[in-house]
């Protein structure tokens, strides 16, 4: 099944006829990935919201690029899709959900910080209860990653569009 915005009414009809959006773990992911760029730029996520309103699961593993195994939440934080991240959290995505394969949590907003939404995404994840003591595959906690982010000023300052905002958020945590 295809999930472009042009096919919204078709997917809506499938749902009315009993289609379960959880038959595939990729339905939510495809609604994010194949959302037209013009909609992504406007932060419009109608197809994603349609699936979520109809019971699509948010905490599922998806094997796909850009990084092998993701969840819809880690994918949206990585790509800087703030609106999609917010929708997923509003519909119950767990920012502390551990993927079996990679053990990554929602702090991917920091690992992939070269997007304009990293600061507000970090704040959103913290507001939704991201556990800074969860260890990831590299055996580092979110707390350690935040400290390392601040300490790596020389290497990342020019790469991070909103570096100062992120540092202000980290400072506010009193790490």
mmCIF file with all atom_site columns, N, CA and C in Angstrom, residues 31-100:
data_model
loop_
_atom_site.group_PDB
_atom_site.id
_atom_site.type_symbol
_atom_site.label_atom_id
_atom_site.label_alt_id
_atom_site.label_comp_id
_atom_site.label_asym_id
_atom_site.label_entity_id
_atom_site.label_seq_id
_atom_site.pdbx_PDB_ins_code
_atom_site.Cartn_x
_atom_site.Cartn_y
_atom_site.Cartn_z
_atom_site.occupancy
_atom_site.B_iso_or_equiv
_atom_site.pdbx_formal_charge
_atom_site.auth_seq_id
_atom_site.auth_comp_id
_atom_site.auth_asym_id
_atom_site.auth_atom_id
_atom_site.pdbx_PDB_model_num
ATOM 1   N N  . UNK A 1 31  ? 4.125  6.559  6.029  1.00 0.00 ? 31  UNK A N  1
ATOM 2   C CA . UNK A 1 31  ? 3.365  7.815  6.078  1.00 0.00 ? 31  UNK A CA 1
ATOM 3   C C  . UNK A 1 31  ? 4.294  8.994  6.349  1.00 0.00 ? 31  UNK A C  1
ATOM 4   N N  . UNK A 1 32  ? 5.375  8.740  7.064  1.00 0.00 ? 32  UNK A N  1
ATOM 5   C CA . UNK A 1 32  ? 6.359  9.789  7.346  1.00 0.00 ? 32  UNK A CA 1
ATOM 6   C C  . UNK A 1 32  ? 7.302  9.948  6.154  1.00 0.00 ? 32  UNK A C  1
ATOM 7   N N  . UNK A 1 33  ? 7.891  8.852  5.734  1.00 0.00 ? 33  UNK A N  1
ATOM 8   C CA . UNK A 1 33  ? 8.910  8.896  4.681  1.00 0.00 ? 33  UNK A CA 1
ATOM 9   C C  . UNK A 1 33  ? 8.365  9.437  3.368  1.00 0.00 ? 33  UNK A C  1
ATOM 10  N N  . UNK A 1 34  ? 7.173  9.008  2.982  1.00 0.00 ? 34  UNK A N  1
ATOM 11  C CA . UNK A 1 34  ? 6.641  9.388  1.677  1.00 0.00 ? 34  UNK A CA 1
ATOM 12  C C  . UNK A 1 34  ? 5.708  10.589 1.728  1.00 0.00 ? 34  UNK A C  1
ATOM 13  N N  . UNK A 1 35  ? 5.673  11.279 2.842  1.00 0.00 ? 35  UNK A N  1
ATOM 14  C CA . UNK A 1 35  ? 4.963  12.553 2.905  1.00 0.00 ? 35  UNK A CA 1
ATOM 15  C C  . UNK A 1 35  ? 5.698  13.494 1.946  1.00 0.00 ? 35  UNK A C  1
ATOM 16  N N  . UNK A 1 36  ? 4.997  14.147 1.031  1.00 0.00 ? 36  UNK A N  1
ATOM 17  C CA . UNK A 1 36  ? 5.685  15.012 0.064  1.00 0.00 ? 36  UNK A CA 1
ATOM 18  C C  . UNK A 1 36  ? 6.536  16.080 0.754  1.00 0.00 ? 36  UNK A C  1
ATOM 19  N N  . UNK A 1 37  ? 7.678  16.394 0.141  1.00 0.00 ? 37  UNK A N  1
ATOM 20  C CA . UNK A 1 37  ? 8.597  17.376 0.718  1.00 0.00 ? 37  UNK A CA 1
ATOM 21  C C  . UNK A 1 37  ? 7.918  18.701 1.019  1.00 0.00 ? 37  UNK A C  1
ATOM 22  N N  . UNK A 1 38  ? 6.990  19.109 0.152  1.00 0.00 ? 38  UNK A N  1
ATOM 23  C CA . UNK A 1 38  ? 6.299  20.384 0.393  1.00 0.00 ? 38  UNK A CA 1
ATOM 24  C C  . UNK A 1 38  ? 5.507  20.329 1.700  1.00 0.00 ? 38  UNK A C  1
ATOM 25  N N  . UNK A 1 39  ? 4.934  19.180 2.011  1.00 0.00 ? 39  UNK A N  1
ATOM 26  C CA . UNK A 1 39  ? 4.214  19.023 3.285  1.00 0.00 ? 39  UNK A CA 1
ATOM 27  C C  . UNK A 1 39  ? 5.183  18.974 4.462  1.00 0.00 ? 39  UNK A C  1
ATOM 28  N N  . UNK A 1 40  ? 6.329  18.305 4.266  1.00 0.00 ? 40  UNK A N  1
ATOM 29  C CA . UNK A 1 40  ? 7.328  18.245 5.333  1.00 0.00 ? 40  UNK A CA 1
ATOM 30  C C  . UNK A 1 40  ? 7.806  19.654 5.673  1.00 0.00 ? 40  UNK A C  1
ATOM 31  N N  . UNK A 1 41  ? 8.020  20.472 4.645  1.00 0.00 ? 41  UNK A N  1
ATOM 32  C CA . UNK A 1 41  ? 8.473  21.847 4.866  1.00 0.00 ? 41  UNK A CA 1
ATOM 33  C C  . UNK A 1 41  ? 7.440  22.655 5.645  1.00 0.00 ? 41  UNK A C  1
ATOM 34  N N  . UNK A 1 42  ? 6.161  22.376 5.422  1.00 0.00 ? 42  UNK A N  1
ATOM 35  C CA . UNK A 1 42  ? 5.083  23.078 6.138  1.00 0.00 ? 42  UNK A CA 1
ATOM 36  C C  . UNK A 1 42  ? 4.731  22.377 7.447  1.00 0.00 ? 42  UNK A C  1
ATOM 37  N N  . UNK A 1 43  ? 5.392  21.272 7.710  1.00 0.00 ? 43  UNK A N  1
ATOM 38  C CA . UNK A 1 43  ? 5.147  20.474 8.912  1.00 0.00 ? 43  UNK A CA 1
ATOM 39  C C  . UNK A 1 43  ? 3.720  19.939 8.946  1.00 0.00 ? 43  UNK A C  1
ATOM 40  N N  . UNK A 1 44  ? 3.239  19.480 7.791  1.00 0.00 ? 44  UNK A N  1
ATOM 41  C CA . UNK A 1 44  ? 1.907  18.882 7.680  1.00 0.00 ? 44  UNK A CA 1
ATOM 42  C C  . UNK A 1 44  ? 2.048  17.367 7.593  1.00 0.00 ? 44  UNK A C  1
ATOM 43  N N  . UNK A 1 45  ? 1.311  16.671 8.425  1.00 0.00 ? 45  UNK A N  1
ATOM 44  C CA . UNK A 1 45  ? 1.427  15.219 8.539  1.00 0.00 ? 45  UNK A CA 1
ATOM 45  C C  . UNK A 1 45  ? 0.051  14.560 8.555  1.00 0.00 ? 45  UNK A C  1
ATOM 46  N N  . UNK A 1 46  ? -0.786 14.861 7.569  1.00 0.00 ? 46  UNK A N  1
ATOM 47  C CA . UNK A 1 46  ? -2.174 14.384 7.555  1.00 0.00 ? 46  UNK A CA 1
ATOM 48  C C  . UNK A 1 46  ? -2.289 12.864 7.490  1.00 0.00 ? 46  UNK A C  1
ATOM 49  N N  . UNK A 1 47  ? -1.486 12.240 6.643  1.00 0.00 ? 47  UNK A N  1
ATOM 50  C CA . UNK A 1 47  ? -1.564 10.782 6.509  1.00 0.00 ? 47  UNK A CA 1
ATOM 51  C C  . UNK A 1 47  ? -1.134 10.103 7.808  1.00 0.00 ? 47  UNK A C  1
ATOM 52  N N  . UNK A 1 48  ? -0.068 10.598 8.398  1.00 0.00 ? 48  UNK A N  1
ATOM 53  C CA . UNK A 1 48  ? 0.390  10.048 9.675  1.00 0.00 ? 48  UNK A CA 1
ATOM 54  C C  . UNK A 1 48  ? -0.699 10.175 10.730 1.00 0.00 ? 48  UNK A C  1
ATOM 55  N N  . UNK A 1 49  ? -1.308 11.335 10.815 1.00 0.00 ? 49  UNK A N  1
ATOM 56  C CA . UNK A 1 49  ? -2.359 11.539 11.813 1.00 0.00 ? 49  UNK A CA 1
ATOM 57  C C  . UNK A 1 49  ? -3.557 10.627 11.558 1.00 0.00 ? 49  UNK A C  1
ATOM 58  N N  . UNK A 1 50  ? -3.908 10.420 10.292 1.00 0.00 ? 50  UNK A N  1
ATOM 59  C CA . UNK A 1 50  ? -5.006 9.515  9.953  1.00 0.00 ? 50  UNK A CA 1
ATOM 60  C C  . UNK A 1 50  ? -4.721 8.106  10.479 1.00 0.00 ? 50  UNK A C  1
ATOM 61  N N  . UNK A 1 51  ? -3.517 7.615  10.244 1.00 0.00 ? 51  UNK A N  1
ATOM 62  C CA . UNK A 1 51  ? -3.163 6.273  10.709 1.00 0.00 ? 51  UNK A CA 1
ATOM 63  C C  . UNK A 1 51  ? -3.158 6.196  12.235 1.00 0.00 ? 51  UNK A C  1
ATOM 64  N N  . UNK A 1 52  ? -2.613 7.216  12.873 1.00 0.00 ? 52  UNK A N  1
ATOM 65  C CA . UNK A 1 52  ? -2.567 7.214  14.337 1.00 0.00 ? 52  UNK A CA 1
ATOM 66  C C  . UNK A 1 52  ? -3.965 7.268  14.939 1.00 0.00 ? 52  UNK A C  1
ATOM 67  N N  . UNK A 1 53  ? -4.846 8.067  14.343 1.00 0.00 ? 53  UNK A N  1
ATOM 68  C CA . UNK A 1 53  ? -6.232 8.144  14.824 1.00 0.00 ? 53  UNK A CA 1
ATOM 69  C C  . UNK A 1 53  ? -6.943 6.801  14.691 1.00 0.00 ? 53  UNK A C  1
ATOM 70  N N  . UNK A 1 54  ? -6.461 5.978  13.762 1.00 0.00 ? 54  UNK A N  1
ATOM 71  C CA . UNK A 1 54  ? -7.079 4.682  13.520 1.00 0.00 ? 54  UNK A CA 1
ATOM 72  C C  . UNK A 1 54  ? -6.295 3.538  14.153 1.00 0.00 ? 54  UNK A C  1
ATOM 73  N N  . UNK A 1 55  ? -5.527 3.857  15.185 1.00 0.00 ? 55  UNK A N  1
ATOM 74  C CA . UNK A 1 55  ? -4.905 2.825  16.001 1.00 0.00 ? 55  UNK A CA 1
ATOM 75  C C  . UNK A 1 55  ? -3.550 2.312  15.572 1.00 0.00 ? 55  UNK A C  1
ATOM 76  N N  . UNK A 1 56  ? -2.888 2.975  14.636 1.00 0.00 ? 56  UNK A N  1
ATOM 77  C CA . UNK A 1 56  ? -1.563 2.511  14.233 1.00 0.00 ? 56  UNK A CA 1
ATOM 78  C C  . UNK A 1 56  ? -0.607 2.583  15.417 1.00 0.00 ? 56  UNK A C  1
ATOM 79  N N  . UNK A 1 57  ? 0.185  1.546  15.582 1.00 0.00 ? 57  UNK A N  1
ATOM 80  C CA . UNK A 1 57  ? 1.139  1.488  16.691 1.00 0.00 ? 57  UNK A CA 1
ATOM 81  C C  . UNK A 1 57  ? 2.313  2.424  16.417 1.00 0.00 ? 57  UNK A C  1
ATOM 82  N N  . UNK A 1 58  ? 2.766  3.071  17.469 1.00 0.00 ? 58  UNK A N  1
ATOM 83  C CA . UNK A 1 58  ? 3.878  4.011  17.331 1.00 0.00 ? 58  UNK A CA 1
ATOM 84  C C  . UNK A 1 58  ? 5.219  3.385  17.693 1.00 0.00 ? 58  UNK A C  1
ATOM 85  N N  . UNK A 1 59  ? 5.222  2.409  18.567 1.00 0.00 ? 59  UNK A N  1
ATOM 86  C CA . UNK A 1 59  ? 6.466  1.811  19.040 1.00 0.00 ? 59  UNK A CA 1
ATOM 87  C C  . UNK A 1 59  ? 6.713  0.480  18.347 1.00 0.00 ? 59  UNK A C  1
ATOM 88  N N  . UNK A 1 60  ? 7.172  0.570  17.116 1.00 0.00 ? 60  UNK A N  1
ATOM 89  C CA . UNK A 1 60  ? 7.487  -0.615 16.326 1.00 0.00 ? 60  UNK A CA 1
ATOM 90  C C  . UNK A 1 60  ? 8.866  -0.423 15.712 1.00 0.00 ? 60  UNK A C  1
ATOM 91  N N  . UNK A 1 61  ? 9.541  -1.524 15.467 1.00 0.00 ? 61  UNK A N  1
ATOM 92  C CA . UNK A 1 61  ? 10.831 -1.459 14.799 1.00 0.00 ? 61  UNK A CA 1
ATOM 93  C C  . UNK A 1 61  ? 10.620 -1.503 13.301 1.00 0.00 ? 61  UNK A C  1
ATOM 94  N N  . UNK A 1 62  ? 11.392 -0.693 12.614 1.00 0.00 ? 62  UNK A N  1
ATOM 95  C CA . UNK A 1 62  ? 11.363 -0.685 11.157 1.00 0.00 ? 62  UNK A CA 1
ATOM 96  C C  . UNK A 1 62  ? 12.788 -0.846 10.651 1.00 0.00 ? 62  UNK A C  1
ATOM 97  N N  . UNK A 1 63  ? 12.990 -1.762 9.735  1.00 0.00 ? 63  UNK A N  1
ATOM 98  C CA . UNK A 1 63  ? 14.317 -1.965 9.155  1.00 0.00 ? 63  UNK A CA 1
ATOM 99  C C  . UNK A 1 63  ? 14.361 -1.238 7.823  1.00 0.00 ? 63  UNK A C  1
ATOM 100 N N  . UNK A 1 64  ? 15.023 -0.116 7.828  1.00 0.00 ? 64  UNK A N  1
ATOM 101 C CA . UNK A 1 64  ? 15.018 0.752  6.654  1.00 0.00 ? 64  UNK A CA 1
ATOM 102 C C  . UNK A 1 64  ? 16.129 1.776  6.845  1.00 0.00 ? 64  UNK A C  1
ATOM 103 N N  . UNK A 1 65  ? 16.500 2.448  5.782  1.00 0.00 ? 65  UNK A N  1
ATOM 104 C CA . UNK A 1 65  ? 17.469 3.541  5.895  1.00 0.00 ? 65  UNK A CA 1
ATOM 105 C C  . UNK A 1 65  ? 16.785 4.733  6.518  1.00 0.00 ? 65  UNK A C  1
ATOM 106 N N  . UNK A 1 66  ? 17.473 5.655  7.154  1.00 0.00 ? 66  UNK A N  1
ATOM 107 C CA . UNK A 1 66  ? 18.878 5.983  7.017  1.00 0.00 ? 66  UNK A CA 1
ATOM 108 C C  . UNK A 1 66  ? 19.818 5.220  7.932  1.00 0.00 ? 66  UNK A C  1
ATOM 109 N N  . UNK A 1 67  ? 19.365 4.501  8.910  1.00 0.00 ? 67  UNK A N  1
ATOM 110 C CA . UNK A 1 67  ? 20.305 3.939  9.878  1.00 0.00 ? 67  UNK A CA 1
ATOM 111 C C  . UNK A 1 67  ? 19.981 2.502  10.246 1.00 0.00 ? 67  UNK A C  1
ATOM 112 N N  . UNK A 1 68  ? 19.540 1.704  9.299  1.00 0.00 ? 68  UNK A N  1
ATOM 113 C CA . UNK A 1 68  ? 19.277 0.307  9.605  1.00 0.00 ? 68  UNK A CA 1
ATOM 114 C C  . UNK A 1 68  ? 17.961 0.081  10.300 1.00 0.00 ? 68  UNK A C  1
ATOM 115 N N  . UNK A 1 69  ? 17.968 0.029  11.617 1.00 0.00 ? 69  UNK A N  1
ATOM 116 C CA . UNK A 1 69  ? 16.755 -0.202 12.389 1.00 0.00 ? 69  UNK A CA 1
ATOM 117 C C  . UNK A 1 69  ? 16.383 1.088  13.104 1.00 0.00 ? 69  UNK A C  1
ATOM 118 N N  . UNK A 1 70  ? 15.146 1.459  12.977 1.00 0.00 ? 70  UNK A N  1
ATOM 119 C CA . UNK A 1 70  ? 14.611 2.645  13.628 1.00 0.00 ? 70  UNK A CA 1
ATOM 120 C C  . UNK A 1 70  ? 13.248 2.322  14.207 1.00 0.00 ? 70  UNK A C  1
ATOM 121 N N  . UNK A 1 71  ? 12.708 3.268  14.929 1.00 0.00 ? 71  UNK A N  1
ATOM 122 C CA . UNK A 1 71  ? 11.288 3.301  15.235 1.00 0.00 ? 71  UNK A CA 1
ATOM 123 C C  . UNK A 1 71  ? 10.780 4.553  14.543 1.00 0.00 ? 71  UNK A C  1
ATOM 124 N N  . UNK A 1 72  ? 9.481  4.708  14.379 1.00 0.00 ? 72  UNK A N  1
ATOM 125 C CA . UNK A 1 72  ? 9.004  5.962  13.798 1.00 0.00 ? 72  UNK A CA 1
ATOM 126 C C  . UNK A 1 72  ? 9.537  7.182  14.558 1.00 0.00 ? 72  UNK A C  1
ATOM 127 N N  . UNK A 1 73  ? 9.621  7.084  15.892 1.00 0.00 ? 73  UNK A N  1
ATOM 128 C CA . UNK A 1 73  ? 10.093 8.226  16.684 1.00 0.00 ? 73  UNK A CA 1
ATOM 129 C C  . UNK A 1 73  ? 11.571 8.516  16.437 1.00 0.00 ? 73  UNK A C  1
ATOM 130 N N  . UNK A 1 74  ? 12.409 7.486  16.437 1.00 0.00 ? 74  UNK A N  1
ATOM 131 C CA . UNK A 1 74  ? 13.827 7.753  16.200 1.00 0.00 ? 74  UNK A CA 1
ATOM 132 C C  . UNK A 1 74  ? 14.055 8.262  14.785 1.00 0.00 ? 74  UNK A C  1
ATOM 133 N N  . UNK A 1 75  ? 13.258 7.780  13.835 1.00 0.00 ? 75  UNK A N  1
ATOM 134 C CA . UNK A 1 75  ? 13.374 8.258  12.452 1.00 0.00 ? 75  UNK A CA 1
ATOM 135 C C  . UNK A 1 75  ? 13.010 9.741  12.348 1.00 0.00 ? 75  UNK A C  1
ATOM 136 N N  . UNK A 1 76  ? 11.917 10.151 12.991 1.00 0.00 ? 76  UNK A N  1
ATOM 137 C CA . UNK A 1 76  ? 11.506 11.556 12.879 1.00 0.00 ? 76  UNK A CA 1
ATOM 138 C C  . UNK A 1 76  ? 12.469 12.486 13.596 1.00 0.00 ? 76  UNK A C  1
ATOM 139 N N  . UNK A 1 77  ? 13.027 12.048 14.735 1.00 0.00 ? 77  UNK A N  1
ATOM 140 C CA . UNK A 1 77  ? 13.991 12.908 15.421 1.00 0.00 ? 77  UNK A CA 1
ATOM 141 C C  . UNK A 1 77  ? 15.271 13.024 14.608 1.00 0.00 ? 77  UNK A C  1
ATOM 142 N N  . UNK A 1 78  ? 15.681 11.921 13.998 1.00 0.00 ? 78  UNK A N  1
ATOM 143 C CA . UNK A 1 78  ? 16.887 11.924 13.173 1.00 0.00 ? 78  UNK A CA 1
ATOM 144 C C  . UNK A 1 78  ? 16.747 12.863 11.986 1.00 0.00 ? 78  UNK A C  1
ATOM 145 N N  . UNK A 1 79  ? 15.595 12.840 11.361 1.00 0.00 ? 79  UNK A N  1
ATOM 146 C CA . UNK A 1 79  ? 15.373 13.642 10.153 1.00 0.00 ? 79  UNK A CA 1
ATOM 147 C C  . UNK A 1 79  ? 14.974 15.082 10.452 1.00 0.00 ? 79  UNK A C  1
ATOM 148 N N  . UNK A 1 80  ? 14.669 15.379 11.688 1.00 0.00 ? 80  UNK A N  1
ATOM 149 C CA . UNK A 1 80  ? 14.277 16.741 12.038 1.00 0.00 ? 80  UNK A CA 1
ATOM 150 C C  . UNK A 1 80  ? 12.825 17.052 11.743 1.00 0.00 ? 80  UNK A C  1
ATOM 151 N N  . UNK A 1 81  ? 11.976 16.038 11.719 1.00 0.00 ? 81  UNK A N  1
ATOM 152 C CA . UNK A 1 81  ? 10.547 16.230 11.452 1.00 0.00 ? 81  UNK A CA 1
ATOM 153 C C  . UNK A 1 81  ? 9.820  16.489 12.771 1.00 0.00 ? 81  UNK A C  1
ATOM 154 N N  . UNK A 1 82  ? 9.890  17.706 13.236 1.00 0.00 ? 82  UNK A N  1
ATOM 155 C CA . UNK A 1 82  ? 9.347  18.059 14.545 1.00 0.00 ? 82  UNK A CA 1
ATOM 156 C C  . UNK A 1 82  ? 7.852  17.759 14.651 1.00 0.00 ? 82  UNK A C  1
ATOM 157 N N  . UNK A 1 83  ? 7.076  18.158 13.664 1.00 0.00 ? 83  UNK A N  1
ATOM 158 C CA . UNK A 1 83  ? 5.627  17.946 13.712 1.00 0.00 ? 83  UNK A CA 1
ATOM 159 C C  . UNK A 1 83  ? 5.262  16.474 13.812 1.00 0.00 ? 83  UNK A C  1
ATOM 160 N N  . UNK A 1 84  ? 5.976  15.638 13.068 1.00 0.00 ? 84  UNK A N  1
ATOM 161 C CA . UNK A 1 84  ? 5.722  14.197 13.123 1.00 0.00 ? 84  UNK A CA 1
ATOM 162 C C  . UNK A 1 84  ? 6.142  13.634 14.483 1.00 0.00 ? 84  UNK A C  1
ATOM 163 N N  . UNK A 1 85  ? 7.257  14.113 15.009 1.00 0.00 ? 85  UNK A N  1
ATOM 164 C CA . UNK A 1 85  ? 7.706  13.687 16.338 1.00 0.00 ? 85  UNK A CA 1
ATOM 165 C C  . UNK A 1 85  ? 6.650  14.027 17.378 1.00 0.00 ? 85  UNK A C  1
ATOM 166 N N  . UNK A 1 86  ? 6.130  15.235 17.290 1.00 0.00 ? 86  UNK A N  1
ATOM 167 C CA . UNK A 1 86  ? 5.115  15.688 18.248 1.00 0.00 ? 86  UNK A CA 1
ATOM 168 C C  . UNK A 1 86  ? 3.844  14.835 18.143 1.00 0.00 ? 86  UNK A C  1
ATOM 169 N N  . UNK A 1 87  ? 3.406  14.562 16.916 1.00 0.00 ? 87  UNK A N  1
ATOM 170 C CA . UNK A 1 87  ? 2.219  13.716 16.721 1.00 0.00 ? 87  UNK A CA 1
ATOM 171 C C  . UNK A 1 87  ? 2.430  12.327 17.323 1.00 0.00 ? 87  UNK A C  1
ATOM 172 N N  . UNK A 1 88  ? 3.574  11.735 17.041 1.00 0.00 ? 88  UNK A N  1
ATOM 173 C CA . UNK A 1 88  ? 3.852  10.398 17.570 1.00 0.00 ? 88  UNK A CA 1
ATOM 174 C C  . UNK A 1 88  ? 3.790  10.391 19.096 1.00 0.00 ? 88  UNK A C  1
ATOM 175 N N  . UNK A 1 89  ? 4.380  11.395 19.707 1.00 0.00 ? 89  UNK A N  1
ATOM 176 C CA . UNK A 1 89  ? 4.352  11.473 21.170 1.00 0.00 ? 89  UNK A CA 1
ATOM 177 C C  . UNK A 1 89  ? 2.937  11.702 21.682 1.00 0.00 ? 89  UNK A C  1
ATOM 178 N N  . UNK A 1 90  ? 2.181  12.543 21.004 1.00 0.00 ? 90  UNK A N  1
ATOM 179 C CA . UNK A 1 90  ? 0.789  12.793 21.409 1.00 0.00 ? 90  UNK A CA 1
ATOM 180 C C  . UNK A 1 90  ? -0.056 11.527 21.329 1.00 0.00 ? 90  UNK A C  1
ATOM 181 N N  . UNK A 1 91  ? 0.289  10.644 20.388 1.00 0.00 ? 91  UNK A N  1
ATOM 182 C CA . UNK A 1 91  ? -0.464 9.400  20.228 1.00 0.00 ? 91  UNK A CA 1
ATOM 183 C C  . UNK A 1 91  ? 0.189  8.223  20.952 1.00 0.00 ? 91  UNK A C  1
ATOM 184 N N  . UNK A 1 92  ? 1.053  8.532  21.906 1.00 0.00 ? 92  UNK A N  1
ATOM 185 C CA . UNK A 1 92  ? 1.537  7.491  22.798 1.00 0.00 ? 92  UNK A CA 1
ATOM 186 C C  . UNK A 1 92  ? 2.907  6.906  22.536 1.00 0.00 ? 92  UNK A C  1
ATOM 187 N N  . UNK A 1 93  ? 3.659  7.436  21.583 1.00 0.00 ? 93  UNK A N  1
ATOM 188 C CA . UNK A 1 93  ? 5.009  6.908  21.378 1.00 0.00 ? 93  UNK A CA 1
ATOM 189 C C  . UNK A 1 93  ? 5.811  7.066  22.666 1.00 0.00 ? 93  UNK A C  1
ATOM 190 N N  . UNK A 1 94  ? 6.566  6.044  22.986 1.00 0.00 ? 94  UNK A N  1
ATOM 191 C CA . UNK A 1 94  ? 7.365  6.034  24.208 1.00 0.00 ? 94  UNK A CA 1
ATOM 192 C C  . UNK A 1 94  ? 8.775  6.494  23.869 1.00 0.00 ? 94  UNK A C  1
ATOM 193 N N  . UNK A 1 95  ? 9.159  7.666  24.373 1.00 0.00 ? 95  UNK A N  1
ATOM 194 C CA . UNK A 1 95  ? 10.492 8.190  24.053 1.00 0.00 ? 95  UNK A CA 1
ATOM 195 C C  . UNK A 1 95  ? 11.597 7.375  24.721 1.00 0.00 ? 95  UNK A C  1
ATOM 196 N N  . UNK A 1 96  ? 11.246 6.420  25.556 1.00 0.00 ? 96  UNK A N  1
ATOM 197 C CA . UNK A 1 96  ? 12.227 5.539  26.181 1.00 0.00 ? 96  UNK A CA 1
ATOM 198 C C  . UNK A 1 96  ? 12.177 4.121  25.615 1.00 0.00 ? 96  UNK A C  1
ATOM 199 N N  . UNK A 1 97  ? 11.395 3.925  24.555 1.00 0.00 ? 97  UNK A N  1
ATOM 200 C CA . UNK A 1 97  ? 11.272 2.606  23.926 1.00 0.00 ? 97  UNK A CA 1
ATOM 201 C C  . UNK A 1 97  ? 12.640 2.157  23.432 1.00 0.00 ? 97  UNK A C  1
ATOM 202 N N  . UNK A 1 98  ? 13.013 0.938  23.769 1.00 0.00 ? 98  UNK A N  1
ATOM 203 C CA . UNK A 1 98  ? 14.309 0.402  23.378 1.00 0.00 ? 98  UNK A CA 1
ATOM 204 C C  . UNK A 1 98  ? 14.138 -0.541 22.205 1.00 0.00 ? 98  UNK A C  1
ATOM 205 N N  . UNK A 1 99  ? 14.807 -0.235 21.123 1.00 0.00 ? 99  UNK A N  1
ATOM 206 C CA . UNK A 1 99  ? 14.822 -1.150 19.986 1.00 0.00 ? 99  UNK A CA 1
ATOM 207 C C  . UNK A 1 99  ? 15.713 -2.328 20.352 1.00 0.00 ? 99  UNK A C  1
ATOM 208 N N  . UNK A 1 100 ? 15.282 -3.522 20.036 1.00 0.00 ? 100 UNK A N  1
ATOM 209 C CA . UNK A 1 100 ? 16.071 -4.708 20.369 1.00 0.00 ? 100 UNK A CA 1
ATOM 210 C C  . UNK A 1 100 ? 17.451 -4.671 19.736 1.00 0.00 ? 100 UNK A C  1
#
